[in-house]
Amino acid sequence: MPISEIDKLIQLLSKLPGLGPRSGRRAALALMKRRDALLLPLIDALERVADTVRACSTCGNLDDADPCAICRDPRRDPASICVVADVADLWALERANAFKGRYHVLGGVLSALDGVGPEQLSIAPLLRRVEAGEVKEVILALGATVDGQTTGHYLTDRLHDFDVAISRLAHGVPVGGELDYLDDGTLIQALKARQKV
Amino acid sequence: MPISEIDKLIQLLSKLPGLGPRSGRRAALALMKRRDALLLPLIDALERVADTVRACSTCGNLDDADPCAICRDPRRDPASICVVADVADLWALERANAFKGRYHVLGGVLSALDGVGPEQLSIAPLLRRVEAGEVKEVILALGATVDGQTTGHYLTDRLHDFDVAISRLAHGVPVGGELDYLDDGTLIQALKARQKV
């Protein structure tokens, strides 16, 4: 029978993305059964992360040092900034090993519905970074959603007066994707942006 | 970019049932973004559980007191013991509010394949509880799997010499189940155990 302390743990675990009340219970049981192999190491890891991890004051990445490892890395081109909505997007690009410049995490996208305006996002710090002069290229790596594209247009406007090249990610057929399963919007974009072979 | 402390956290979170590397990353990000609302309370809850929760020395249930809340509860009939393989099964029966006696958690089922013999399970403590004399009924609430049924037969043999009524859960059509989707084994059992109306 779940009781107070265990219940509290289950409630918190259930709030994690991908978990619900049922999987929260399973996770709590797994932790209690594997005290030395899982429960105690997890407490330790969470405490270290809570103690050390902060948002980078330059780019907004999460790291245990400020500036973060990417902003500190001299091999990464400071002239090229890739703008992403979220730290998860930055991680995805890093996993793909796709980019050798630096990043800027907006902390979301503009959304009239959710009441997210330019002040709620890290846009002023981005403009200051560009204004400082070292940046020559800004890549807008935002989702191909209405809000992502709106945010991209807004940033393009704001960056217009600076001497930087602005680009956005290509739209088209995802690698491994079958035409049959793609939506009309993607097919239209892929056709429009067709490339000579 | 995931780095050392964050990576360690992701690895541990990925080991939880229902989570993998991808959802482990999402969980770690959610925790770091919601430091006060999620990360710190989760550390606190895990520490309390690690400090207080133990297996009940009578029945094997997990609780922050020993004997557990169920074994302590005077309203629960000590003459009736429901034998389950796992604490998760005990929780499921408690959620269903299905049983007003006490429990005994075996800690698994007999399995020749996995090398689980009677010594690995909490069978001797069960026999001692029955031998003590207060118990009049043992309900075997084990899964309808080969290993679960083998364990049930083994326990029936071992309990044979004691003056206790032994029963097992009914097999049949699950409530809400459609015949069309049921396996042959369940249909055969349901037909065999048909009840007069």
mmCIF file with all atom_site columns, C-alpha atoms in Angstrom, chain B residues 16 26 71 74 78 93 96 107 140 155 175 179 183:
data_model
loop_
_atom_site.group_PDB
_atom_site.id
_atom_site.type_symbol
_atom_site.label_atom_id
_atom_site.label_alt_id
_atom_site.label_comp_id
_atom_site.label_asym_id
_atom_site.label_entity_id
_atom_site.label_seq_id
_atom_site.pdbx_PDB_ins_code
_atom_site.Cartn_x
_atom_site.Cartn_y
_atom_site.Cartn_z
_atom_site.occupancy
_atom_site.B_iso_or_equiv
_atom_site.pdbx_formal_charge
_atom_site.auth_seq_id
_atom_site.auth_comp_id
_atom_site.auth_asym_id
_atom_site.auth_atom_id
_atom_site.pdbx_PDB_model_num
ATOM 1  C CA . LEU B 1 16  ? 14.301  3.788   -14.614 1.00 0.00 ? 16  LEU B CA 1
ATOM 2  C CA . ARG B 1 26  ? 14.043  14.986  -21.499 1.00 0.00 ? 26  ARG B CA 1
ATOM 3  C CA . CYS B 1 71  ? 0.562   -5.560  9.340   1.00 0.00 ? 71  CYS B CA 1
ATOM 4  C CA . PRO B 1 74  ? -5.920  -4.089  13.717  1.00 0.00 ? 74  PRO B CA 1
ATOM 5  C CA . PRO B 1 78  ? -4.677  -11.663 10.475  1.00 0.00 ? 78  PRO B CA 1
ATOM 6  C CA . LEU B 1 93  ? -4.743  -5.220  -4.867  1.00 0.00 ? 93  LEU B CA 1
ATOM 7  C CA . ALA B 1 96  ? -8.642  -2.153  -6.036  1.00 0.00 ? 96  ALA B CA 1
ATOM 8  C CA . GLY B 1 107 ? 9.871   -11.357 -3.862  1.00 0.00 ? 107 GLY B CA 1
ATOM 9  C CA . LEU B 1 140 ? -2.381  -17.361 -3.847  1.00 0.00 ? 140 LEU B CA 1
ATOM 10 C CA . LEU B 1 155 ? 3.263   -23.462 -2.235  1.00 0.00 ? 155 LEU B CA 1
ATOM 11 C CA . VAL B 1 175 ? -14.057 -7.241  -16.757 1.00 0.00 ? 175 VAL B CA 1
ATOM 12 C CA . LEU B 1 179 ? -14.325 -12.529 -26.161 1.00 0.00 ? 179 LEU B CA 1
ATOM 13 C CA . ASP B 1 183 ? -6.562  -15.940 -26.045 1.00 0.00 ? 183 ASP B CA 1
#
